[in-house]
């Protein structure tokens, strides 16, 4: 591991923090702090110099002692003086220092007043409300500490969208029934359709917050009330999902909705834009001096900063503000734009429905075509099809299509991409299909260069059409493949192929940022259900959410084409 100047600076900073907590000589503390700053900003790589055997240059404020420590860190990556301090101070102190917003002064105050010397003791102190009463601390800091401890212990669970939806929608329905409640919306990452949410943020418009708070904290799913104030409360539901609730005056609802929808980065950028116009934005409204100029609706907030309303899925500060300021935003794809679905499984492999049941369910969901794409022979656990069974299924599809009204079944396969990039069925049979969906289901751990070669080779296959769940990520289970995605996407375009956005809520793959890359490179994305049961067509809503986060419009989506427009696109010409 190479040691950077920033690493040396971080060690000096931590030494300064720990010395300060110990009550060491302030000059010594300052010497470390100053050295941290100078080294952090120093123009040349100090570790590289040391490791090449060269003498350290003269650094202002760094005497012999500190220069020795720089050499030690540069060669070993460690610092005995820091390790000594770690031994002298309880582990909780180091833990506390890592919490953003807690500097050495506040850590020292916590340590002196509460004598917490383990992370458990610290958590216990926060949970029993002993931190909020210390001078200079409050409920907010206390909650912050608890949250940070959870993150550090890996306890902070994120919930997938459908799970969060299940709890949140029921709670919202219940809140809507409270007398005096004018509006209820879920804000936060949930509204931005992020694939997982850390907690649920609910916003209520009402003149009187009291009754709302009473009802909310008395909801029978509540396991623990973390905070209960006049206009805000936080609870943990039995499922472990945290819910933050805010009650605002109806006049402020739009401003509050904007604020709590976030993302934080987006909010900061909007606030900056307001400042440039002599305005102030917060959760209560937009203000010029004392005068409120907007806030009742979200659109009024955007208008005040000379922007059109920006869809929540775009609010990640990924250029949406700059874009909206100079040109109309894309009209993001909607579920109703989808004409078909190019990926599903029947009983023939690992699905639970017949072809006919799938066709009828897809038609009931407003689709006009559906590609049947069973697994291929290699995937024996999923009863993958060999050439013979696939040919038989193609005949069955012909027979079914003759009798079906309002929907057409397409002949496809989700063929395994083998370790070396070959496809798991003979070319002769692949050539007879309407489309070939290729997927990686094994050997996720190949070195990136080999993985890339494997995928490129598969895409080069003359019958290849669509790369299924391209990054292969599964939330909580498997990380995305680390590849040069720009290069791969360009290869897909050169070969006249397409990428899939698999709508299963634990995949949502293609990931938003690569959707946008595909759009910019002119590669169409198919938003598919990957249904294994008739109910799974409902997952298309989640796929659409991710597609919108990736800035996709209907024109960027392969299966937003009518069947007649789709057919020529499926013909490989390159
Ligand atoms: P999550 O819950 O981790 O999935 O993500 P969010 O985005 O729902 O974040 P959360 O629940 O912490 O806060 C909800 C929104 O409130 C967030 O998206 C923006 C706003 N917000 C929270 N803290 C701050 C802050 O310190 N500054 C600003 N400008 N906005 C904040
Ligand atoms: Ca949230
Ligand atoms: Ca929250």
mmCIF file of N, CA and C in Angstrom, residues 20-21 97 102-110 137:
data_model
loop_
_atom_site.group_PDB
_atom_site.id
_atom_site.type_symbol
_atom_site.label_atom_id
_atom_site.label_comp_id
_atom_site.label_asym_id
_atom_site.label_seq_id
_atom_site.Cartn_x
_atom_site.Cartn_y
_atom_site.Cartn_z
ATOM 1 N N UNK A 20 -4.667 16.124 22.607
ATOM 2 C CA UNK A 20 -5.563 17.150 23.137
ATOM 3 C C UNK A 20 -6.512 16.550 24.172
ATOM 4 N N UNK A 21 -7.016 15.354 23.866
ATOM 5 C CA UNK A 21 -7.909 14.690 24.813
ATOM 6 C C UNK A 21 -7.181 14.343 26.099
ATOM 7 N N UNK A 97 -13.955 9.751 17.920
ATOM 8 C CA UNK A 97 -13.299 10.712 17.031
ATOM 9 C C UNK A 97 -13.650 10.462 15.575
ATOM 10 N N UNK A 102 -17.752 15.271 15.585
ATOM 11 C CA UNK A 102 -17.278 15.250 16.972
ATOM 12 C C UNK A 102 -15.776 15.481 16.995
ATOM 13 N N UNK A 103 -15.382 16.676 17.384
ATOM 14 C CA UNK A 103 -13.952 16.991 17.476
ATOM 15 C C UNK A 103 -13.420 16.573 18.832
ATOM 16 N N UNK A 104 -12.115 16.760 19.035
ATOM 17 C CA UNK A 104 -11.503 16.323 20.303
ATOM 18 C C UNK A 104 -12.100 17.005 21.540
ATOM 19 N N UNK A 105 -12.513 18.252 21.423
ATOM 20 C CA UNK A 105 -13.063 18.953 22.593
ATOM 21 C C UNK A 105 -14.326 18.250 23.084
ATOM 22 N N UNK A 106 -15.218 17.955 22.125
ATOM 23 C CA UNK A 106 -16.476 17.323 22.513
ATOM 24 C C UNK A 106 -16.240 15.879 22.949
ATOM 25 N N UNK A 107 -15.290 15.220 22.310
ATOM 26 C CA UNK A 107 -14.987 13.848 22.721
ATOM 27 C C UNK A 107 -14.449 13.849 24.147
ATOM 28 N N UNK A 108 -13.595 14.819 24.437
ATOM 29 C CA UNK A 108 -13.037 14.917 25.796
ATOM 30 C C UNK A 108 -14.151 15.176 26.810
ATOM 31 N N UNK A 109 -15.079 16.058 26.434
ATOM 32 C CA UNK A 109 -16.193 16.367 27.333
ATOM 33 C C UNK A 109 -17.021 15.103 27.602
ATOM 34 N N UNK A 110 -17.283 14.329 26.563
ATOM 35 C CA UNK A 110 -18.047 13.090 26.716
ATOM 36 C C UNK A 110 -17.325 12.121 27.632
ATOM 37 N N UNK A 137 -24.234 19.671 24.217
ATOM 38 C CA UNK A 137 -24.780 18.563 23.447
ATOM 39 C C UNK A 137 -26.298 18.715 23.383
#
